[in-house]
mmCIF file of C-alpha atoms in Angstrom:
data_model
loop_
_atom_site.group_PDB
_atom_site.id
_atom_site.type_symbol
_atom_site.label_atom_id
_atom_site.label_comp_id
_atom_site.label_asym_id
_atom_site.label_seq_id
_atom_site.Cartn_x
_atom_site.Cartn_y
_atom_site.Cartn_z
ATOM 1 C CA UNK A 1 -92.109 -61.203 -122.359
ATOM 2 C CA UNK A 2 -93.029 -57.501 -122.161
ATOM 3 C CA UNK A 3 -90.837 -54.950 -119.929
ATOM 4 C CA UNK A 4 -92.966 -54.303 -116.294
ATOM 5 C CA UNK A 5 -94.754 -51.568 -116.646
ATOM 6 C CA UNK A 6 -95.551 -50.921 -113.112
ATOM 7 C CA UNK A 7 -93.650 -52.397 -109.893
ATOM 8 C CA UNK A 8 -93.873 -56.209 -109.621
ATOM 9 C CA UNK A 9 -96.318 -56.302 -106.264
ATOM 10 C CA UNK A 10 -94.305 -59.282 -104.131
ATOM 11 C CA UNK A 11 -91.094 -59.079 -102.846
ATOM 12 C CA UNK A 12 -91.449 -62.909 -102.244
ATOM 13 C CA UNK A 13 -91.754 -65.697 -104.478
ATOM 14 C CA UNK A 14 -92.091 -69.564 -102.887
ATOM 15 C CA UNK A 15 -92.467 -72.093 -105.005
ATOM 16 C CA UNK A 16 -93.322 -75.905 -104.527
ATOM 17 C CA UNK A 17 -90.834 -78.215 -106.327
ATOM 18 C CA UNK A 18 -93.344 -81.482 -107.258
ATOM 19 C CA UNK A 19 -96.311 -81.053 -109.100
ATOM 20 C CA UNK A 20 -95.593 -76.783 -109.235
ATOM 21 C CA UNK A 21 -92.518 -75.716 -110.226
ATOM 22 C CA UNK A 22 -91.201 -79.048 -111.805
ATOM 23 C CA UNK A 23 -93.114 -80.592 -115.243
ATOM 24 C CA UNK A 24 -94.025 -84.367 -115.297
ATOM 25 C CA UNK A 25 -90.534 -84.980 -116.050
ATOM 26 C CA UNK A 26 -88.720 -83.591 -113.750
ATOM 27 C CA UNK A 27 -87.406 -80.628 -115.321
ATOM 28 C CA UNK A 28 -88.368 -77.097 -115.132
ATOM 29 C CA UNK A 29 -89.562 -75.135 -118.227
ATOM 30 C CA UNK A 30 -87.601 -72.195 -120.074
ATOM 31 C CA UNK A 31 -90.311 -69.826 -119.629
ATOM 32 C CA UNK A 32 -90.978 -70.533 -116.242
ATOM 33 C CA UNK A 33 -87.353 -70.531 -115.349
ATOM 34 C CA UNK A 34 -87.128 -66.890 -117.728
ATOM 35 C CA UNK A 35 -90.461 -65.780 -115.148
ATOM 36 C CA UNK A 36 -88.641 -66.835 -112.342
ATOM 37 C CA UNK A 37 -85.421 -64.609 -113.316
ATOM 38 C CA UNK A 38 -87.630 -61.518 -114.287
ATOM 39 C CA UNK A 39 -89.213 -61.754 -110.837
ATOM 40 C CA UNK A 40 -86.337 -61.579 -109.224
ATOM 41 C CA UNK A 41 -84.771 -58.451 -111.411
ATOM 42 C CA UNK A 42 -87.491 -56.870 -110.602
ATOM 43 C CA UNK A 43 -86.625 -56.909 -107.590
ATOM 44 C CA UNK A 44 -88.681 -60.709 -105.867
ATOM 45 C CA UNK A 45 -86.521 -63.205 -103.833
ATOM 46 C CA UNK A 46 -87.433 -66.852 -105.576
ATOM 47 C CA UNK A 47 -87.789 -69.324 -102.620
ATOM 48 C CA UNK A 48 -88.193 -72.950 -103.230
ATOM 49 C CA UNK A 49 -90.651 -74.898 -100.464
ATOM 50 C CA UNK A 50 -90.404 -78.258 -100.752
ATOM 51 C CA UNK A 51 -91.513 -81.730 -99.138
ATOM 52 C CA UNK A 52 -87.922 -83.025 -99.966
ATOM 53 C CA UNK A 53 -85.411 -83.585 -98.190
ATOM 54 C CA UNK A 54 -81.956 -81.433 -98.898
ATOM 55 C CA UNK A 55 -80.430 -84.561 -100.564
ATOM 56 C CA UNK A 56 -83.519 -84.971 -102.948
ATOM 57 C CA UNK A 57 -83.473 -80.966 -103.653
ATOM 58 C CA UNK A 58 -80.229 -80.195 -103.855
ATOM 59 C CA UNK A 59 -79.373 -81.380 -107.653
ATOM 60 C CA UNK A 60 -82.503 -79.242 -108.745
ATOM 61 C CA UNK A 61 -81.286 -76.417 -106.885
ATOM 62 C CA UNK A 62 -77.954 -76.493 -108.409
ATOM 63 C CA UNK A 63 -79.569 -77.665 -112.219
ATOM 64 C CA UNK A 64 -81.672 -74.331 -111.626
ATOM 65 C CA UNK A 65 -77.900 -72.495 -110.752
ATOM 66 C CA UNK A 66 -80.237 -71.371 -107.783
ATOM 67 C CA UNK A 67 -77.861 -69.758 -104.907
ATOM 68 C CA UNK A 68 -80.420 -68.406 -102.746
ATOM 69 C CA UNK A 69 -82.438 -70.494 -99.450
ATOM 70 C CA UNK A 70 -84.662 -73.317 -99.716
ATOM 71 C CA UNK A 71 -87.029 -74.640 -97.415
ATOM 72 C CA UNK A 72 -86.583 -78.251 -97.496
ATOM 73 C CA UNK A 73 -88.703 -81.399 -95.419
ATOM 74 C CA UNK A 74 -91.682 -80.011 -95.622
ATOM 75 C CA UNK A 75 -90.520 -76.832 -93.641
ATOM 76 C CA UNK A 76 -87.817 -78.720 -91.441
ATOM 77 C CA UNK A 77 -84.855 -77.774 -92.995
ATOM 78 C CA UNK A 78 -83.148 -74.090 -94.082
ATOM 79 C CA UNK A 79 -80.760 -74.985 -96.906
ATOM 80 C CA UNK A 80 -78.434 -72.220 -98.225
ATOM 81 C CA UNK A 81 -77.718 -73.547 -102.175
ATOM 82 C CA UNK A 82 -75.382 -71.185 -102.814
ATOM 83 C CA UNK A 83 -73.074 -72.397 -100.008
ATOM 84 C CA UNK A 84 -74.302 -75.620 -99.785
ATOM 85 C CA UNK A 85 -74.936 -75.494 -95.991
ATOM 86 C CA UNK A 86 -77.730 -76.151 -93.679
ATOM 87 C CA UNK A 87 -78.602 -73.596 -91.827
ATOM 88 C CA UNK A 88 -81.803 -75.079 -89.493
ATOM 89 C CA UNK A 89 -82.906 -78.556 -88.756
ATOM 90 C CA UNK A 90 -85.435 -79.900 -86.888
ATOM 91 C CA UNK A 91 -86.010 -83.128 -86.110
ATOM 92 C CA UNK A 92 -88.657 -85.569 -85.321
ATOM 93 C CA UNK A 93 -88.722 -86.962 -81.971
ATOM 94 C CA UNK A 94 -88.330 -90.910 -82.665
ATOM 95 C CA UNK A 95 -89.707 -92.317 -79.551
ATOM 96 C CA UNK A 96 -92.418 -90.217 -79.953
ATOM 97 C CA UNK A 97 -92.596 -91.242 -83.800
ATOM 98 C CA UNK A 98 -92.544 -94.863 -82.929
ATOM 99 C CA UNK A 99 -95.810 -94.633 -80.733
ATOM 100 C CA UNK A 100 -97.730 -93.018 -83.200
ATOM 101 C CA UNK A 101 -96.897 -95.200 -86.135
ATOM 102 C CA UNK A 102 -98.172 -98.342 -83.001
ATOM 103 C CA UNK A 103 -101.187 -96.434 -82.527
ATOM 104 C CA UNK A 104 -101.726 -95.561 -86.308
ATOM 105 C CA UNK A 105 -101.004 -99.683 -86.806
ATOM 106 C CA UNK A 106 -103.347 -100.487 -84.159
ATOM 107 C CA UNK A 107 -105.911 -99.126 -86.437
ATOM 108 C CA UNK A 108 -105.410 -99.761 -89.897
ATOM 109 C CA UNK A 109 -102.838 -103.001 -89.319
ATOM 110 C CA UNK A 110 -99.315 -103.150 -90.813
ATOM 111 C CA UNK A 111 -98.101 -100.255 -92.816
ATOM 112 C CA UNK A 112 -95.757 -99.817 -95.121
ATOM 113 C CA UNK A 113 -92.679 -97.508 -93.595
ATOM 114 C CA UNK A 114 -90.014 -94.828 -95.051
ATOM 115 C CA UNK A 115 -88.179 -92.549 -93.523
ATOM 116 C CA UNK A 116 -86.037 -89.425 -93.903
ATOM 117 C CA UNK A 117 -82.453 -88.962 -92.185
ATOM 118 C CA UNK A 118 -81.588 -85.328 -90.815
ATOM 119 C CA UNK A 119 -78.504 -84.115 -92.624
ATOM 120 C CA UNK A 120 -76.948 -82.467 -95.917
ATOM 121 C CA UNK A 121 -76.630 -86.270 -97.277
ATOM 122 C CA UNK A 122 -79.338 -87.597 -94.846
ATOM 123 C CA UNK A 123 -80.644 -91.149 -96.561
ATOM 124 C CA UNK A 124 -83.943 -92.171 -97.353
ATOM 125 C CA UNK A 125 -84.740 -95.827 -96.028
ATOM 126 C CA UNK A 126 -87.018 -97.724 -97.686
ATOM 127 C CA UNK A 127 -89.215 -100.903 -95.769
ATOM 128 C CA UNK A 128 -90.217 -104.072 -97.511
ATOM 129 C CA UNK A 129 -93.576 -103.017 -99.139
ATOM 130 C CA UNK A 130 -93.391 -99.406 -99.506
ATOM 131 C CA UNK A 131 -93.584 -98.237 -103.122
ATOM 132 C CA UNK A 132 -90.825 -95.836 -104.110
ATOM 133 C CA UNK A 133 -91.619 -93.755 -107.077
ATOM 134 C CA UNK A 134 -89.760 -94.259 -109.907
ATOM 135 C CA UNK A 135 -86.935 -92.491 -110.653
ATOM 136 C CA UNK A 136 -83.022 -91.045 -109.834
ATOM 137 C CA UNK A 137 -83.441 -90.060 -106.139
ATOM 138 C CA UNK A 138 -81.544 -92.284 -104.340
ATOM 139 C CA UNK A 139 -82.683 -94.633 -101.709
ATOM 140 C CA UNK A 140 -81.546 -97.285 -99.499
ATOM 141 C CA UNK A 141 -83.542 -100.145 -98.508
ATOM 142 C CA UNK A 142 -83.786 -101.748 -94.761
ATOM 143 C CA UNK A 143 -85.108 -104.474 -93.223
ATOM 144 C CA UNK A 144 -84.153 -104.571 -89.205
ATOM 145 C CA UNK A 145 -86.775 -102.575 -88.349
ATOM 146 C CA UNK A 146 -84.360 -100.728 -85.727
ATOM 147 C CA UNK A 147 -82.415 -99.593 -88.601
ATOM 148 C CA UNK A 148 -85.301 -96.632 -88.806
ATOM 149 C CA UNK A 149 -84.172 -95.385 -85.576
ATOM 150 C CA UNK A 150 -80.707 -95.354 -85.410
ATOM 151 C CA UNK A 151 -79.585 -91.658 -86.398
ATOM 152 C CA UNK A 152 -81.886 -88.455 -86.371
ATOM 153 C CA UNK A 153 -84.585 -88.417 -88.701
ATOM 154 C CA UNK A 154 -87.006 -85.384 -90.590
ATOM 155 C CA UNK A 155 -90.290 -87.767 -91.025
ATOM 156 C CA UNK A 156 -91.666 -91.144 -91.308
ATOM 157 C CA UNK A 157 -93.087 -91.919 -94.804
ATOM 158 C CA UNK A 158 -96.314 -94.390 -94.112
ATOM 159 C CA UNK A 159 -98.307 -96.322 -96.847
ATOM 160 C CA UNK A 160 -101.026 -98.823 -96.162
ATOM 161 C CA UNK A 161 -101.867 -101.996 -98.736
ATOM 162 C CA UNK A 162 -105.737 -100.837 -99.150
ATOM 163 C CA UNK A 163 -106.342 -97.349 -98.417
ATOM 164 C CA UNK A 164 -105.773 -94.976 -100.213
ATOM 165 C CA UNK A 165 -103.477 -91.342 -99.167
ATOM 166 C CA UNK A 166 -106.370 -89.370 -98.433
ATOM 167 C CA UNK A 167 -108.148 -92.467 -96.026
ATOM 168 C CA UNK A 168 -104.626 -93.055 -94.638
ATOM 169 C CA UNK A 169 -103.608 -89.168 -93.881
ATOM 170 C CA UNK A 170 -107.610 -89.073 -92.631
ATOM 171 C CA UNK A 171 -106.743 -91.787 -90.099
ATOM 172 C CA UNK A 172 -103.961 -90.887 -89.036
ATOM 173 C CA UNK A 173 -104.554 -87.424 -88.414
ATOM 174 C CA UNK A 174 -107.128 -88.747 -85.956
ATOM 175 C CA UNK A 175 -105.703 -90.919 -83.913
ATOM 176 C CA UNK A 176 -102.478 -89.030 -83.277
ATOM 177 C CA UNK A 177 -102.995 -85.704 -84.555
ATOM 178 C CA UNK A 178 -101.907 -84.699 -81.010
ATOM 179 C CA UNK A 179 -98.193 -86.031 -81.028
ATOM 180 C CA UNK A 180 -97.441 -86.102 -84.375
ATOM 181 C CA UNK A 181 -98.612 -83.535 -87.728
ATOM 182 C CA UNK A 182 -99.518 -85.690 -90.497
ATOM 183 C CA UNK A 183 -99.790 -84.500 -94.493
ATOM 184 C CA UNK A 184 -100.121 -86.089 -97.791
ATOM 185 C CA UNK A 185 -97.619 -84.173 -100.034
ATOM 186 C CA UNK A 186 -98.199 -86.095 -103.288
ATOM 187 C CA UNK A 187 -99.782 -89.634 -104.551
ATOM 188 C CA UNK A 188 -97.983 -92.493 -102.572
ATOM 189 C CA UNK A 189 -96.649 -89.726 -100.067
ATOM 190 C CA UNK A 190 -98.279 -89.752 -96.311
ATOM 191 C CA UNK A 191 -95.772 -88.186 -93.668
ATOM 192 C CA UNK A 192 -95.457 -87.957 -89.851
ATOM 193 C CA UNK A 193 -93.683 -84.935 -88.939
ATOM 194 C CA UNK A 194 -92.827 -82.994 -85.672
ATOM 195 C CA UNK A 195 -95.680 -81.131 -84.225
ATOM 196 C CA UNK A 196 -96.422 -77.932 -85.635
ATOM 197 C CA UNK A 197 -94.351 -78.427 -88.115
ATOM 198 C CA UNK A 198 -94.900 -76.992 -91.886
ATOM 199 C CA UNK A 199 -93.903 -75.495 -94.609
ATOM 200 C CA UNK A 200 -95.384 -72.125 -93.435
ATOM 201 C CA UNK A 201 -92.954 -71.906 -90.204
ATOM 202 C CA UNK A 202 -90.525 -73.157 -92.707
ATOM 203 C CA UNK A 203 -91.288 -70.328 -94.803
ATOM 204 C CA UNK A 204 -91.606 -67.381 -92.496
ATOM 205 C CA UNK A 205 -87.742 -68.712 -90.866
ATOM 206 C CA UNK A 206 -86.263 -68.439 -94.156
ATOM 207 C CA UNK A 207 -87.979 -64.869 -95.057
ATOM 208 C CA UNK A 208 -87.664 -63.121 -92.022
ATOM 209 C CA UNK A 209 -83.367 -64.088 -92.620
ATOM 210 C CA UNK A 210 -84.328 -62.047 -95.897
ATOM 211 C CA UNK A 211 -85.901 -59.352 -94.333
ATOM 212 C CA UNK A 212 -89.480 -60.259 -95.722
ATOM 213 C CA UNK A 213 -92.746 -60.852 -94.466
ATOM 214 C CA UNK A 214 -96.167 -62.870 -95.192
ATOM 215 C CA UNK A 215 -97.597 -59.484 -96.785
ATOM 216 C CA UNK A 216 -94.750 -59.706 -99.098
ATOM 217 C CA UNK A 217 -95.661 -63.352 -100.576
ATOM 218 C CA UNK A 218 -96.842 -65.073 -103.341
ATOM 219 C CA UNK A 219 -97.025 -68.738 -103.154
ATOM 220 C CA UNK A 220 -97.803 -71.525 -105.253
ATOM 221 C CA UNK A 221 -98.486 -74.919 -104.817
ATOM 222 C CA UNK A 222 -100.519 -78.606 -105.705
ATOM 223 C CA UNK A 223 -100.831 -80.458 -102.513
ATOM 224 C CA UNK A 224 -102.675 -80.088 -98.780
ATOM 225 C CA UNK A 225 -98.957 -80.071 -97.286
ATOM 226 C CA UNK A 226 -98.689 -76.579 -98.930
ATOM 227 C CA UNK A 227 -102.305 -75.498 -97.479
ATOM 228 C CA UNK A 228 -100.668 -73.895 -93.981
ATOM 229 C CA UNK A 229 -97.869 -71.814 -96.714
ATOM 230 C CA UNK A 230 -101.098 -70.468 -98.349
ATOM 231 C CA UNK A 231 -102.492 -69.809 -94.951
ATOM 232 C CA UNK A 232 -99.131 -67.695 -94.466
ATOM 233 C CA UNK A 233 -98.493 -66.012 -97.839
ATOM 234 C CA UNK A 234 -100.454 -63.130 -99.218
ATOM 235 C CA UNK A 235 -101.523 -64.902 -101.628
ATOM 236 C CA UNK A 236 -101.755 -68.328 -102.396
ATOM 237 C CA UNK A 237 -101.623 -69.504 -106.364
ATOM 238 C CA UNK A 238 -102.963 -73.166 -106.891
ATOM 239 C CA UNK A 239 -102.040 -75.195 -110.000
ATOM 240 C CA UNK A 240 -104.617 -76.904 -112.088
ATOM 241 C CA UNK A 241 -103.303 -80.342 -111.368
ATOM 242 C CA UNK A 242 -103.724 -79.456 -107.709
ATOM 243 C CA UNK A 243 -105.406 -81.241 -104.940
ATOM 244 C CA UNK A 244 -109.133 -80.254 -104.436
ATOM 245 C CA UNK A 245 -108.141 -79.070 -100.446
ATOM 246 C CA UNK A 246 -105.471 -76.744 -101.412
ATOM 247 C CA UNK A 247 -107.776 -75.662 -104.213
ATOM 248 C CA UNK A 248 -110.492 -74.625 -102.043
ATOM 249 C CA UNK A 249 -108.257 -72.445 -99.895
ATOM 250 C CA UNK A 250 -105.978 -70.696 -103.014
ATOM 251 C CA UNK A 251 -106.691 -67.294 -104.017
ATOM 252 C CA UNK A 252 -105.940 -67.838 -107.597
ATOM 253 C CA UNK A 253 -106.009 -71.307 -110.051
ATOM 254 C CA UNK A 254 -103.745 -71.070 -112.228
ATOM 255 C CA UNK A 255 -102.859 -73.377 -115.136
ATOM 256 C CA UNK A 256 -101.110 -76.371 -114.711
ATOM 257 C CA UNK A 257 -97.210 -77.539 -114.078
ATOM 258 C CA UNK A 258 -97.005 -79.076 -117.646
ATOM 259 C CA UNK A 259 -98.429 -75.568 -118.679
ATOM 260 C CA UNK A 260 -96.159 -72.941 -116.969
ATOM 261 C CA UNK A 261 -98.824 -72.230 -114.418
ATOM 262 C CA UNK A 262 -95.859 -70.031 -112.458
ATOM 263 C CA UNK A 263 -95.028 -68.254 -115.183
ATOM 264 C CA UNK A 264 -98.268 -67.419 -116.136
ATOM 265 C CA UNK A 265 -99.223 -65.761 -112.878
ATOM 266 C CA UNK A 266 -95.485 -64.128 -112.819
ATOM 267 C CA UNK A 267 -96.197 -62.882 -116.184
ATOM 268 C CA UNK A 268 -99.334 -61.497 -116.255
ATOM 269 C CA UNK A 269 -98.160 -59.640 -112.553
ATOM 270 C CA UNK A 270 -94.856 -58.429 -114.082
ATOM 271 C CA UNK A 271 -96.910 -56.716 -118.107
ATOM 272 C CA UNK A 272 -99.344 -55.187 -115.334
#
């Protein structure tokens, strides 16, 4: 990689995990991770947005030997990695949670429920018919449904047996887009989270503890649950394999997460 010849324009780099920052298989490439580090010598804070939970991010983070902040459940959490300590939580308000997902129902019929406990080792809780991805993030199934609502929770994971994430987030964005924000954040991956909740006010918490500001972002992404963190960054970088709504808003395509669309971008922005 050559030597910047000029300085490198962001002071902020925030990265989705899924989809952006990780390949297909879970892992994150040399180059990208050897863009990553040359942002940040040159001066660029590297933080890491992501839908997950702190328990689901945490392993990357410390795989990565990332110390800095994360932004974790889809904005609700401040993690610090290097510490391993949480630093903000909100959570979702479950009586509130629990009408929406009747009202949701009441529409579409019986869905398919997840959900995500607050915490540093919050669980994820798994209903009969919702389809877990496969792989090592660990899970825990239940089947009293008051088992959802018996400790604090970050967001309700909903499927449905027919439509599809798109039909399903469309829905339910309708009928209870007033108590509840709704996003798809991936295939198989519709969430109800508190109101006005996103990455973006996820985001600006964790930079303005750094000192830095939307004018001093760059942000890249694949999903519409990272559409309000473009809205707040400077400039918002969409991968190839990214969703046609957070395409249409991103300032830049880049290539893809199998293709070291980040450090593409960081490269090209660190030569000059």
């Amino acid at each position: 990689m050559s030597t910047a010849s000029r300085p490198f324009p962001y002071k902020l780099v925030a990265t989705d995990l899924d989809g952006t920052l990780l390949r297909s298989d879970d892992t994150v490439s040399v180059r990208t991770r050897d863009a990553l580090a040359a942002a940040t010598a040159a001066g660029a804070a590297h933080i890491v947005v992501t839908g997950r939970s702190v328990p689901w991010t945490r392993h990357i983070l410390d795989d990565l030997g990332y110390e800095g902040l994360a932004v974790c459940g889809q904005g609700a959490q401040v993690y610090h990695a290097g510490e391993h300590r949480l630093l903000t939580s909100v959570t979702l308000d479950r009586q509130l949670a629990g009408l929406a997902l009747s009202k949701i129902e009441a529409e579409t019929g019986p869905l398919a429920l997840a959900a995500s406990r607050d915490g540093l080792d919050g669980e994820v809780l798994v209903g009969a018919g919702y389809r877990v991805q496969e792989g090592p993030l660990p899970y825990v199934h239940f089947e009293d449904p008051s088992d959802l609502w018996s400790a604090p929770l970050n967001k309700v994971y909903i499927q449905h047996p027919e439509l599809d994430d798109d039909e399903l987030a469309r829905v339910a964005r309708q009928t209870v887009g007033s108590l509840v924000d709704v996003v798809m954040a991936g295939a198989g991956v519709v969430e109800l989270l508190p109101l006005g909740l996103s990455k973006a006010t996820g985001l600006s918490l964790a930079a303005r503890r750094l000192g830095l500001k939307a004018a001093d972002t760059i942000a890249f992404g694949d999903m519409p649950n990272d559409i309000p963190m473009f809205g707040w960054a400077a400039h918002g970088v969409a991968m190839a394999n990214a969703h046609d709504e957070l395409k249409a808003v991103a300032h830049e395509i880049t290539a893809s997460n199998d293709h070291d669309g980040i450090a593409v971008v960081l490269e090209q922005l660190l030569s000059g």
